[in-house]
PDB file of C-alpha atoms in Angstrom:
ATOM      1  CA  MET A   5       7.603 -19.986   5.565  1.00 83.00           C
ATOM      2  CA  ALA A   6       4.413 -18.513   4.147  1.00 90.00           C
ATOM      3  CA  THR A   7       1.179 -20.477   4.280  1.00 94.00           C
ATOM      4  CA  GLN A   8      -1.021 -21.060   1.254  1.00 95.00           C
ATOM      5  CA  GLU A   9      -3.697 -18.922   2.904  1.00 96.00           C
ATOM      6  CA  GLU A  10      -1.302 -15.969   3.285  1.00 96.00           C
ATOM      7  CA  ILE A  11      -0.267 -16.278  -0.360  1.00 96.00           C
ATOM      8  CA  ALA A  12      -3.890 -16.542  -1.493  1.00 97.00           C
ATOM      9  CA  VAL A  13      -4.816 -13.411   0.482  1.00 96.00           C
ATOM     10  CA  ILE A  14      -2.142 -11.283  -1.182  1.00 97.00           C
ATOM     11  CA  HIS A  15      -3.358 -12.441  -4.610  1.00 96.00           C
ATOM     12  CA  GLU A  16      -6.996 -11.701  -3.770  1.00 95.00           C
ATOM     13  CA  THR A  17      -6.576  -8.364  -1.976  1.00 94.00           C
ATOM     14  CA  SER A  18      -8.173  -5.514  -3.895  1.00 92.00           C
ATOM     15  CA  LEU A  19      -5.894  -2.993  -5.551  1.00 95.00           C
ATOM     16  CA  HIS A  20      -7.553   0.383  -5.048  1.00 95.00           C
ATOM     17  CA  GLY A  21      -4.432   2.556  -4.770  1.00 96.00           C
ATOM     18  CA  GLY A  22      -4.212   3.366  -8.461  1.00 96.00           C
ATOM     19  CA  HIS A  23      -0.422   3.526  -8.182  1.00 97.00           C
ATOM     20  CA  LEU A  24       2.205   0.905  -7.367  1.00 97.00           C
ATOM     21  CA  ALA A  25       3.605   2.770  -4.361  1.00 98.00           C
ATOM     22  CA  LEU A  26       0.130   3.323  -2.916  1.00 98.00           C
ATOM     23  CA  ASP A  27      -0.861  -0.301  -3.438  1.00 98.00           C
ATOM     24  CA  PHE A  28       2.265  -1.269  -1.485  1.00 98.00           C
ATOM     25  CA  VAL A  29       1.270   1.044   1.367  1.00 98.00           C
ATOM     26  CA  ASN A  30      -2.134  -0.653   1.359  1.00 97.00           C
ATOM     27  CA  THR A  31      -0.725  -4.073   2.243  1.00 98.00           C
ATOM     28  CA  VAL A  32      -2.054  -3.427   5.752  1.00 97.00           C
ATOM     29  CA  ASP A  33      -5.739  -4.254   6.083  1.00 94.00           C
ATOM     30  CA  TRP A  34      -7.859  -2.024   8.355  1.00 93.00           C
ATOM     31  CA  ARG A  35      -4.771   0.026   9.149  1.00 94.00           C
ATOM     32  CA  LEU A  36      -6.603   2.412  11.512  1.00 93.00           C
ATOM     33  CA  GLY A  37      -8.905  -0.132  13.127  1.00 88.00           C
ATOM     34  CA  PRO A  38      -8.609  -2.534  16.063  1.00 88.00           C
ATOM     35  CA  GLU A  39      -8.337  -5.531  13.701  1.00 89.00           C
ATOM     36  CA  ARG A  40      -5.281  -4.284  11.808  1.00 93.00           C
ATOM     37  CA  ARG A  41      -3.729  -7.072   9.718  1.00 95.00           C
ATOM     38  CA  ASP A  42      -0.355  -7.060   7.984  1.00 97.00           C
ATOM     39  CA  LEU A  43      -0.741  -8.728   4.589  1.00 98.00           C
ATOM     40  CA  LEU A  44       3.021  -9.178   4.169  1.00 98.00           C
ATOM     41  CA  PRO A  45       3.976 -11.468   7.071  1.00 97.00           C
ATOM     42  CA  ASP A  46       6.713 -13.306   5.181  1.00 96.00           C
ATOM     43  CA  TYR A  47       9.301 -12.704   2.447  1.00 97.00           C
ATOM     44  CA  GLU A  48       7.602 -15.238   0.173  1.00 97.00           C
ATOM     45  CA  VAL A  49       4.369 -13.255   0.388  1.00 98.00           C
ATOM     46  CA  LEU A  50       6.319 -10.104  -0.506  1.00 98.00           C
ATOM     47  CA  VAL A  51       7.639 -11.917  -3.577  1.00 97.00           C
ATOM     48  CA  HIS A  52       4.131 -12.967  -4.607  1.00 98.00           C
ATOM     49  CA  TRP A  53       2.944  -9.363  -4.204  1.00 98.00           C
ATOM     50  CA  GLY A  54       5.806  -8.218  -6.431  1.00 97.00           C
ATOM     51  CA  HIS A  55       4.924 -10.861  -8.997  1.00 97.00           C
ATOM     52  CA  ARG A  56       1.266  -9.841  -8.998  1.00 98.00           C
ATOM     53  CA  LEU A  57       2.175  -6.184  -9.595  1.00 97.00           C
ATOM     54  CA  GLY A  58       4.665  -6.982 -12.352  1.00 95.00           C
ATOM     55  CA  VAL A  59       7.756  -6.134 -10.313  1.00 95.00           C
ATOM     56  CA  ILE A  60       8.918  -9.753 -10.636  1.00 95.00           C
ATOM     57  CA  THR A  61       8.407 -11.595 -13.933  1.00 94.00           C
ATOM     58  CA  ASP A  62       7.043 -15.106 -14.411  1.00 97.00           C
ATOM     59  CA  GLN A  63      10.524 -16.277 -15.345  1.00 95.00           C
ATOM     60  CA  GLU A  64      12.091 -14.716 -12.244  1.00 94.00           C
ATOM     61  CA  LEU A  65       9.508 -15.972  -9.730  1.00 96.00           C
ATOM     62  CA  PRO A  66      11.058 -19.420  -9.061  1.00 95.00           C
ATOM     63  CA  ARG A  67      14.469 -17.876  -8.418  1.00 94.00           C
ATOM     64  CA  PHE A  68      13.049 -15.314  -5.998  1.00 95.00           C
ATOM     65  CA  LEU A  69      11.127 -17.980  -4.100  1.00 95.00           C
ATOM     66  CA  GLY A  70      14.239 -20.140  -4.033  1.00 95.00           C
ATOM     67  CA  ASP A  71      16.158 -17.298  -2.398  1.00 92.00           C
ATOM     68  CA  ALA A  72      13.837 -17.561   0.605  1.00 90.00           C
ATOM     69  CA  GLU A  73      15.313 -21.003   1.290  1.00 91.00           C
ATOM     70  CA  SER A  74      18.907 -20.428   0.213  1.00 94.00           C
ATOM     71  CA  HIS A  75      19.315 -16.930   1.732  1.00 94.00           C
ATOM     72  CA  PRO A  76      16.857 -16.803   4.676  1.00 95.00           C
ATOM     73  CA  ARG A  77      18.777 -14.200   6.670  1.00 95.00           C
ATOM     74  CA  LYS A  78      19.209 -11.816   3.739  1.00 96.00           C
ATOM     75  CA  CYS A  79      15.596 -12.275   2.657  1.00 96.00           C
ATOM     76  CA  GLY A  80      14.381 -11.675   6.201  1.00 96.00           C
ATOM     77  CA  GLN A  81      16.374  -8.440   6.324  1.00 97.00           C
ATOM     78  CA  ALA A  82      14.984  -7.436   2.925  1.00 97.00           C
ATOM     79  CA  LEU A  83      11.441  -7.936   4.204  1.00 98.00           C
ATOM     80  CA  GLU A  84      12.129  -5.853   7.304  1.00 98.00           C
ATOM     81  CA  GLU A  85      13.578  -2.994   5.254  1.00 98.00           C
ATOM     82  CA  ALA A  86      10.664  -3.150   2.806  1.00 98.00           C
ATOM     83  CA  LEU A  87       8.151  -2.896   5.653  1.00 98.00           C
ATOM     84  CA  ASP A  88      10.077   0.018   7.187  1.00 98.00           C
ATOM     85  CA  LEU A  89       9.809   1.798   3.842  1.00 98.00           C
ATOM     86  CA  ARG A  90       6.102   0.962   3.642  1.00 98.00           C
ATOM     87  CA  GLU A  91       5.389   2.625   6.989  1.00 98.00           C
ATOM     88  CA  ALA A  92       7.422   5.713   6.075  1.00 98.00           C
ATOM     89  CA  LEU A  93       5.500   5.954   2.799  1.00 98.00           C
ATOM     90  CA  TYR A  94       2.191   5.620   4.623  1.00 98.00           C
ATOM     91  CA  ARG A  95       3.037   8.594   6.834  1.00 98.00           C
ATOM     92  CA  ILE A  96       4.279  10.597   3.828  1.00 98.00           C
ATOM     93  CA  PHE A  97       1.188  10.029   1.704  1.00 98.00           C
ATOM     94  CA  ALA A  98      -1.258  10.307   4.606  1.00 97.00           C
ATOM     95  CA  ALA A  99       0.258  13.708   5.393  1.00 97.00           C
ATOM     96  CA  ALA A 100      -0.031  14.739   1.746  1.00 95.00           C
ATOM     97  CA  ALA A 101      -3.676  13.604   1.658  1.00 96.00           C
ATOM     98  CA  ASP A 102      -4.352  15.768   4.697  1.00 95.00           C
ATOM     99  CA  GLY A 103      -2.687  18.789   3.129  1.00 93.00           C
ATOM    100  CA  GLY A 104       0.286  18.650   5.479  1.00 94.00           C
ATOM    101  CA  MET A 105       4.023  18.183   5.179  1.00 94.00           C
ATOM    102  CA  PRO A 106       5.694  14.794   5.690  1.00 95.00           C
ATOM    103  CA  ARG A 107       8.095  14.408   8.574  1.00 97.00           C
ATOM    104  CA  PRO A 108      11.746  14.941   7.593  1.00 97.00           C
ATOM    105  CA  ARG A 109      12.791  11.528   8.934  1.00 98.00           C
ATOM    106  CA  ASP A 110      10.266   9.793   6.676  1.00 98.00           C
ATOM    107  CA  LEU A 111      11.564  11.697   3.655  1.00 98.00           C
ATOM    108  CA  ARG A 112      15.094  10.719   4.651  1.00 98.00           C
ATOM    109  CA  ALA A 113      14.037   7.065   4.808  1.00 98.00           C
ATOM    110  CA  LEU A 114      12.598   7.282   1.293  1.00 98.00           C
ATOM    111  CA  LYS A 115      15.680   9.100   0.044  1.00 98.00           C
ATOM    112  CA  ALA A 116      17.933   6.367   1.435  1.00 98.00           C
ATOM    113  CA  ALA A 117      15.828   3.619  -0.161  1.00 97.00           C
ATOM    114  CA  PHE A 118      15.822   5.448  -3.498  1.00 97.00           C
ATOM    115  CA  ALA A 119      19.569   6.034  -3.368  1.00 96.00           C
ATOM    116  CA  ASP A 120      20.078   2.330  -2.704  1.00 95.00           C
ATOM    117  CA  ALA A 121      17.801   1.520  -5.628  1.00 95.00           C
ATOM    118  CA  VAL A 122      19.662   3.788  -8.033  1.00 93.00           C
ATOM    119  CA  ALA A 123      23.000   2.389  -6.881  1.00 92.00           C
ATOM    120  CA  HIS A 124      21.896  -1.091  -7.963  1.00 92.00           C
ATOM    121  CA  ALA A 125      20.018  -0.086 -11.125  1.00 91.00           C
ATOM    122  CA  SER A 126      20.809   0.245 -14.786  1.00 90.00           C
ATOM    123  CA  LEU A 127      19.114   2.429 -17.374  1.00 89.00           C
ATOM    124  CA  VAL A 128      17.822   0.334 -20.243  1.00 89.00           C
ATOM    125  CA  ALA A 129      16.035   1.305 -23.439  1.00 89.00           C
ATOM    126  CA  SER A 130      12.272   0.821 -23.606  1.00 83.00           C
ATOM    127  CA  GLU A 131       9.481   1.692 -26.025  1.00 84.00           C
ATOM    128  CA  ASP A 132       8.974   5.061 -24.279  1.00 82.00           C
ATOM    129  CA  GLY A 133      12.641   5.936 -23.827  1.00 87.00           C
ATOM    130  CA  PHE A 134      14.603   4.541 -20.883  1.00 88.00           C
ATOM    131  CA  THR A 135      13.622   2.814 -17.677  1.00 85.00           C
ATOM    132  CA  TRP A 136      15.284   1.446 -14.559  1.00 85.00           C
ATOM    133  CA  SER A 137      16.292  -2.216 -14.432  1.00 88.00           C
ATOM    134  CA  TRP A 138      17.229  -4.141 -11.281  1.00 85.00           C
ATOM    135  CA  SER A 139      18.361  -7.463 -12.685  1.00 76.00           C
ATOM    136  CA  GLY A 140      21.767  -7.557 -11.029  1.00 71.00           C
ATOM    137  CA  SER A 141      22.978  -8.554  -7.579  1.00 69.00           C
ATOM    138  CA  GLU A 142      20.993  -8.727  -4.317  1.00 79.00           C
ATOM    139  CA  PRO A 143      17.653  -9.463  -6.032  1.00 89.00           C
ATOM    140  CA  TRP A 144      15.849  -9.911  -2.702  1.00 93.00           C
ATOM    141  CA  HIS A 145      15.618  -6.095  -2.450  1.00 95.00           C
ATOM    142  CA  ARG A 146      13.817  -5.758  -5.791  1.00 96.00           C
ATOM    143  CA  VAL A 147      10.389  -4.855  -4.431  1.00 97.00           C
ATOM    144  CA  ARG A 148      11.783  -2.178  -2.118  1.00 97.00           C
ATOM    145  CA  TRP A 149      13.819  -0.625  -4.913  1.00 96.00           C
ATOM    146  CA  VAL A 150      10.939  -0.503  -7.391  1.00 96.00           C
ATOM    147  CA  VAL A 151       8.517   0.884  -4.799  1.00 98.00           C
ATOM    148  CA  ALA A 152      11.001   3.578  -3.718  1.00 98.00           C
ATOM    149  CA  SER A 153      11.486   4.642  -7.325  1.00 96.00           C
ATOM    150  CA  ALA A 154       7.730   4.745  -7.933  1.00 96.00           C
ATOM    151  CA  ALA A 155       7.147   6.740  -4.741  1.00 98.00           C
ATOM    152  CA  VAL A 156       9.744   9.365  -5.679  1.00 97.00           C
ATOM    153  CA  ASP A 157       8.152   9.661  -9.107  1.00 95.00           C
ATOM    154  CA  LEU A 158       4.723  10.250  -7.548  1.00 96.00           C
ATOM    155  CA  LEU A 159       6.073  12.811  -5.085  1.00 96.00           C
ATOM    156  CA  SER A 160       7.836  14.762  -7.816  1.00 94.00           C
ATOM    157  CA  THR A 161       4.890  15.100 -10.191  1.00 89.00           C
ATOM    158  CA  GLY A 162       1.691  17.108 -10.094  1.00 85.00           C
ATOM    159  CA  GLU A 163      -0.254  13.920  -9.346  1.00 90.00           C
ATOM    160  CA  LEU A 164       0.528  14.238  -5.625  1.00 92.00           C
ATOM    161  CA  VAL A 165      -2.462  16.579  -5.204  1.00 92.00           C
ATOM    162  CA  ARG A 166      -4.681  13.655  -6.167  1.00 95.00           C
ATOM    163  CA  VAL A 167      -3.495  11.423  -3.322  1.00 97.00           C
ATOM    164  CA  LYS A 168      -6.338  10.807  -0.866  1.00 96.00           C
ATOM    165  CA  GLN A 169      -6.907   8.685   2.232  1.00 96.00           C
ATOM    166  CA  CYS A 170     -10.044   6.591   2.625  1.00 95.00           C
ATOM    167  CA  ARG A 171     -12.483   8.193   5.067  1.00 90.00           C
ATOM    168  CA  ASP A 172     -14.177   4.984   6.090  1.00 87.00           C
ATOM    169  CA  GLU A 173     -13.785   4.200   9.782  1.00 81.00           C
ATOM    170  CA  GLY A 174     -10.716   2.069  10.355  1.00 89.00           C
ATOM    171  CA  CYS A 175      -9.633   1.664   6.723  1.00 93.00           C
ATOM    172  CA  GLY A 176      -6.918   4.257   6.180  1.00 94.00           C
ATOM    173  CA  TRP A 177      -5.942   3.089   2.685  1.00 96.00           C
ATOM    174  CA  VAL A 178      -4.437   5.701   0.378  1.00 97.00           C
ATOM    175  CA  PHE A 179      -5.331   6.068  -3.279  1.00 97.00           C
ATOM    176  CA  LEU A 180      -4.902   8.224  -6.353  1.00 96.00           C
ATOM    177  CA  ASP A 181      -8.129  10.105  -7.044  1.00 95.00           C
ATOM    178  CA  ILE A 182      -8.498  10.334 -10.808  1.00 92.00           C
ATOM    179  CA  SER A 183     -12.087  11.599 -10.704  1.00 90.00           C
ATOM    180  CA  LYS A 184     -12.743  14.756 -12.721  1.00 87.00           C
ATOM    181  CA  ASN A 185     -13.441  16.993  -9.708  1.00 89.00           C
ATOM    182  CA  VAL A 186     -11.100  15.125  -7.323  1.00 89.00           C
ATOM    183  CA  SER A 187     -13.992  14.419  -4.943  1.00 88.00           C
ATOM    184  CA  ARG A 188     -13.540  10.721  -4.201  1.00 90.00           C
ATOM    185  CA  ARG A 189     -13.732   9.926  -0.481  1.00 90.00           C
ATOM    186  CA  TRP A 190     -13.321   6.169  -0.263  1.00 88.00           C
ATOM    187  CA  CYS A 191     -10.804   3.682  -1.598  1.00 91.00           C
ATOM    188  CA  SER A 192     -13.750   1.735  -3.047  1.00 85.00           C
ATOM    189  CA  MET A 193     -17.394   2.688  -3.512  1.00 76.00           C
ATOM    190  CA  GLN A 194     -18.355  -1.008  -3.483  1.00 75.00           C
ATOM    191  CA  GLY A 195     -16.610  -1.643  -0.153  1.00 69.00           C
ATOM    192  CA  CYS A 196     -15.882   1.271   2.160  1.00 88.00           C
ATOM    193  CA  GLY A 197     -18.269   3.626   0.369  1.00 61.00           C
ATOM    194  CA  ALA A 198     -21.165   1.190   0.722  1.00 66.00           C
ATOM    195  CA  ARG A 199     -20.400   0.574   4.410  1.00 66.00           C
ATOM    196  CA  ALA A 200     -20.264   4.303   5.107  1.00 57.00           C
ATOM    197  CA  LYS A 201     -23.626   4.768   3.381  1.00 64.00           C
ATOM    198  CA  MET A 202     -25.189   1.967   5.427  1.00 62.00           C
ATOM    199  CA  ARG A 203     -23.884   3.463   8.667  1.00 58.00           C
ATOM    200  CA  ARG A 204     -25.320   6.877   7.780  1.00 57.00           C
ATOM    201  CA  GLN A 205     -28.706   5.322   7.035  1.00 56.00           C
ATOM    202  CA  TYR A 206     -28.664   3.378  10.296  1.00 49.00           C
ATOM    203  CA  ARG A 207     -27.796   6.454  12.339  1.00 61.00           C
ATOM    204  CA  ARG A 208     -30.471   8.523  10.583  1.00 62.00           C
ATOM    205  CA  LYS A 209     -33.157   5.906  11.195  1.00 61.00           C
ATOM    206  CA  LYS A 210     -32.059   5.516  14.793  1.00 58.00           C
ATOM    207  CA  ALA A 211     -32.198   9.280  15.335  1.00 62.00           C
ATOM    208  CA  GLN A 212     -35.648   9.460  13.742  1.00 63.00           C
ATOM    209  CA  GLY A 213     -36.859   6.601  15.930  1.00 63.00           C
ATOM    210  CA  GLU A 214     -35.619   8.291  19.074  1.00 58.00           C
ATOM    211  CA  SER A 215     -37.244  11.606  18.118  1.00 55.00           C
ATOM    212  CA  LEU A 216     -40.610   9.896  17.608  1.00 49.00           C
ATOM    213  CA  ALA A 217     -40.457   7.841  20.815  1.00 52.00           C
ATOM    214  CA  PRO A 218     -42.865   8.909  23.570  1.00 52.00           C
ATOM    215  CA  ARG A 219     -41.277  10.925  26.330  1.00 48.00           C
ATOM    216  CA  GLY A 220     -41.864  10.329  30.018  1.00 40.00           C
ATOM    217  CA  PRO A 221     -42.290  12.968  32.692  1.00 39.00           C
ATOM    218  CA  SER A 222     -39.388  15.386  33.016  1.00 33.00           C
ATOM    219  CA  CYS A 223     -39.131  14.839  36.767  1.00 31.00           C
TER     220      CYS A 223
END
């Protein structure tokens, strides 16, 4: 069962991805660093993430949280499959950010998740035309289905060229760069960008200090 601290963290975590699928990938804090932390340790936390991002409505939230108690095995499996998809998506989008090609097995994992999503979805009318709806059976897979659909949409549009990976040491978050010249380097200028700037200044001052230090005899 999730703790109040774990639930609070997922509600307070910054959303710098700029896209639902990328924000899901970023539910690992300091992904490339020694203090890597999974922000989705429990199915209940996954549900709260889905609620925060609008995947689960206010009216649906109590039922989803109730499923964690009434269907623990199925919810545990749903969490595991969602995290497997998250890691496949990380590798896919990190490869795209680096100008490379995703591994076939990761694309197959996304394809399987999307096929499962479509198999359980209905097309319903919306203000902009039609959209997918997952209000039927097996609701514990909702987050995975919505994320898979969003990821396929991102991969199949011209926006993929705007996917970047944060260059701060240890971060590794992915984001959609909507800047005019597509030159953004960090997931957040206030966080990772500021830290990178401080490190550069420290190294420059240190190098200047060493160059001005008196030198002893060479032998």
